[in-house]
mmCIF file of C-alpha atoms in Angstrom:
data_model
loop_
_atom_site.group_PDB
_atom_site.id
_atom_site.type_symbol
_atom_site.label_atom_id
_atom_site.label_comp_id
_atom_site.label_asym_id
_atom_site.label_seq_id
_atom_site.Cartn_x
_atom_site.Cartn_y
_atom_site.Cartn_z
ATOM 1 C CA MET K 1 1.046 -7.391 -16.463
ATOM 2 C CA ILE K 2 0.174 -9.232 -13.278
ATOM 3 C CA ARG K 3 -3.368 -8.957 -11.913
ATOM 4 C CA ILE K 4 -3.753 -9.533 -8.183
ATOM 5 C CA ASP K 5 -7.258 -10.351 -6.960
ATOM 6 C CA ILE K 6 -7.055 -8.828 -3.483
ATOM 7 C CA ALA K 7 -9.778 -10.936 -1.849
ATOM 8 C CA GLN K 8 -8.349 -14.128 -3.313
ATOM 9 C CA LYS K 9 -4.759 -13.293 -2.329
ATOM 10 C CA ILE K 10 -5.684 -12.581 1.305
ATOM 11 C CA ASN K 11 -8.312 -15.361 1.395
ATOM 12 C CA ASN K 12 -10.899 -12.925 2.700
ATOM 13 C CA PRO K 13 -13.356 -10.354 1.296
ATOM 14 C CA SER K 14 -12.433 -8.025 4.174
ATOM 15 C CA ALA K 15 -9.117 -6.181 3.784
ATOM 16 C CA LEU K 16 -8.597 -4.988 7.333
ATOM 17 C CA THR K 17 -5.223 -5.904 8.771
ATOM 18 C CA GLN K 18 -1.612 -4.862 8.393
ATOM 19 C CA GLU K 19 -0.692 -8.509 7.840
ATOM 20 C CA GLN K 20 -3.063 -8.723 4.869
ATOM 21 C CA GLY K 21 -1.594 -5.506 3.512
ATOM 22 C CA THR K 22 1.935 -6.850 3.853
ATOM 23 C CA LYS K 23 0.950 -9.919 1.855
ATOM 24 C CA ILE K 24 -0.200 -7.655 -1.006
ATOM 25 C CA TYR K 25 2.897 -5.431 -0.653
ATOM 26 C CA ASN K 26 5.182 -8.464 -0.966
ATOM 27 C CA ALA K 27 3.325 -9.658 -4.083
ATOM 28 C CA ILE K 28 3.662 -6.209 -5.670
ATOM 29 C CA VAL K 29 7.378 -5.928 -4.879
ATOM 30 C CA THR K 30 8.046 -9.407 -6.265
ATOM 31 C CA SER K 31 6.273 -8.481 -9.493
ATOM 32 C CA PHE K 32 8.164 -5.184 -9.768
ATOM 33 C CA GLU K 33 11.453 -7.033 -9.237
ATOM 34 C CA HIS K 34 10.517 -9.143 -12.276
ATOM 35 C CA LYS K 35 9.860 -5.934 -14.248
ATOM 36 C CA GLU K 36 6.117 -6.603 -14.365
ATOM 37 C CA ASP K 37 3.390 -4.001 -14.017
ATOM 38 C CA VAL K 38 0.720 -4.774 -11.434
ATOM 39 C CA THR K 39 -3.030 -4.293 -11.366
ATOM 40 C CA LEU K 40 -4.689 -4.663 -7.983
ATOM 41 C CA ASP K 41 -8.260 -5.875 -8.448
ATOM 42 C CA PHE K 42 -10.622 -4.929 -5.621
ATOM 43 C CA ALA K 43 -13.766 -6.419 -7.241
ATOM 44 C CA ASN K 44 -14.382 -9.003 -4.511
ATOM 45 C CA VAL K 45 -13.392 -6.823 -1.557
ATOM 46 C CA GLU K 46 -16.420 -6.060 0.614
ATOM 47 C CA SER K 47 -14.716 -3.940 3.269
ATOM 48 C CA MET K 48 -11.358 -2.229 3.624
ATOM 49 C CA ILE K 49 -9.679 0.078 6.141
ATOM 50 C CA SER K 50 -6.523 2.157 6.296
ATOM 51 C CA PRO K 51 -4.204 -0.287 8.147
ATOM 52 C CA PHE K 52 -4.521 -2.603 5.145
ATOM 53 C CA LEU K 53 -3.926 0.221 2.666
ATOM 54 C CA ASN K 54 -0.973 1.574 4.672
ATOM 55 C CA ASN K 55 0.867 -1.716 4.361
ATOM 56 C CA ALA K 56 -0.311 -2.706 0.888
ATOM 57 C CA ILE K 57 0.183 0.630 -0.878
ATOM 58 C CA GLY K 58 1.556 3.302 1.461
ATOM 59 C CA GLN K 59 4.645 1.255 2.247
ATOM 60 C CA LEU K 60 5.541 1.187 -1.464
ATOM 61 C CA TYR K 61 6.533 4.866 -1.263
ATOM 62 C CA GLY K 62 9.487 3.849 0.898
ATOM 63 C CA LYS K 63 10.897 1.797 -1.950
ATOM 64 C CA TYR K 64 9.591 3.436 -5.154
ATOM 65 C CA THR K 65 8.920 6.958 -6.370
ATOM 66 C CA GLY K 66 5.414 8.250 -6.918
ATOM 67 C CA GLU K 67 6.228 8.513 -10.623
ATOM 68 C CA TYR K 68 7.246 4.841 -10.788
ATOM 69 C CA LEU K 69 4.111 3.747 -8.968
ATOM 70 C CA SER K 70 1.854 5.867 -11.192
ATOM 71 C CA LYS K 71 3.346 4.178 -14.227
ATOM 72 C CA HIS K 72 3.514 0.571 -13.002
ATOM 73 C CA LEU K 73 0.778 0.105 -10.367
ATOM 74 C CA HIS K 74 -2.868 0.163 -11.416
ATOM 75 C CA LEU K 75 -6.082 -0.187 -9.442
ATOM 76 C CA ALA K 76 -9.174 -1.915 -10.813
ATOM 77 C CA ASN K 77 -12.614 -1.886 -9.238
ATOM 78 C CA PHE K 78 -11.412 0.276 -6.367
ATOM 79 C CA PRO K 79 -14.465 1.414 -4.361
ATOM 80 C CA SER K 80 -15.002 5.140 -4.895
ATOM 81 C CA VAL K 81 -16.119 5.536 -1.271
ATOM 82 C CA LYS K 82 -12.544 4.642 -0.262
ATOM 83 C CA ASN K 83 -10.810 7.199 -2.520
ATOM 84 C CA SER K 84 -10.388 9.694 0.318
ATOM 85 C CA THR K 85 -8.879 7.007 2.575
ATOM 86 C CA LEU K 86 -6.435 6.025 -0.166
ATOM 87 C CA ASN K 87 -5.508 9.662 -0.780
ATOM 88 C CA VAL K 88 -4.735 10.151 2.926
ATOM 89 C CA VAL K 89 -2.662 6.954 3.005
ATOM 90 C CA ILE K 90 -0.629 8.084 -0.016
ATOM 91 C CA SER K 91 -0.194 11.625 1.273
ATOM 92 C CA ASN K 92 0.978 10.409 4.681
ATOM 93 C CA ALA K 93 3.328 7.856 3.121
ATOM 94 C CA LYS K 94 4.937 10.485 0.892
ATOM 95 C CA LYS K 95 5.474 12.797 3.876
ATOM 96 C CA PHE K 96 6.800 9.994 6.070
ATOM 97 C CA TYR K 97 9.252 8.583 3.542
ATOM 98 C CA ALA K 98 10.419 12.043 2.438
ATOM 99 C CA ASP K 99 12.001 12.518 5.864
ATOM 100 C CA LYS K 100 11.594 9.324 7.856
ATOM 101 C CA ASP K 101 14.115 10.254 10.568
ATOM 102 C CA ALA K 102 12.492 13.608 11.340
ATOM 103 C CA PHE K 103 9.048 12.015 11.353
ATOM 104 C CA THR K 104 10.218 9.296 13.758
ATOM 105 C CA GLU K 105 11.867 11.830 16.084
ATOM 106 C CA THR K 106 8.743 14.008 16.145
ATOM 107 C CA ALA K 107 6.581 10.966 16.927
ATOM 108 C CA LYS K 108 8.918 9.990 19.769
ATOM 109 C CA ASP K 109 8.778 13.531 21.180
ATOM 110 C CA VAL K 110 5.004 13.698 20.977
ATOM 111 C CA LEU K 111 4.595 10.241 22.516
ATOM 112 C CA ASN K 112 7.377 10.867 25.036
ATOM 113 C CA ILE K 113 9.316 7.779 23.944
ATOM 114 C CA GLU K 114 13.084 7.475 24.121
#
């Protein structure tokens, strides 16, 4: 099992950006490709917002099933005050990746984009 210290991996105790999230996502995918389970350790993270979580965790639902992630991805020291944010990220990711084309078309219609 691989343990990823989030703050160390992003060189910052604040997990705020999509770019930071992508760095974590890439580390997770690389580990999964090597058939390794992953534990994300949030012990040294002082602040965190949804753009980070969208890219670090939500994006995984485009490549892996919820069942796979439940079995192979583990969270350690995740701040309980962020559980609702994580739940929203996961719920939105599952909906988005279940029908990405329809979601994209609806967003374009709502935003009036061609």
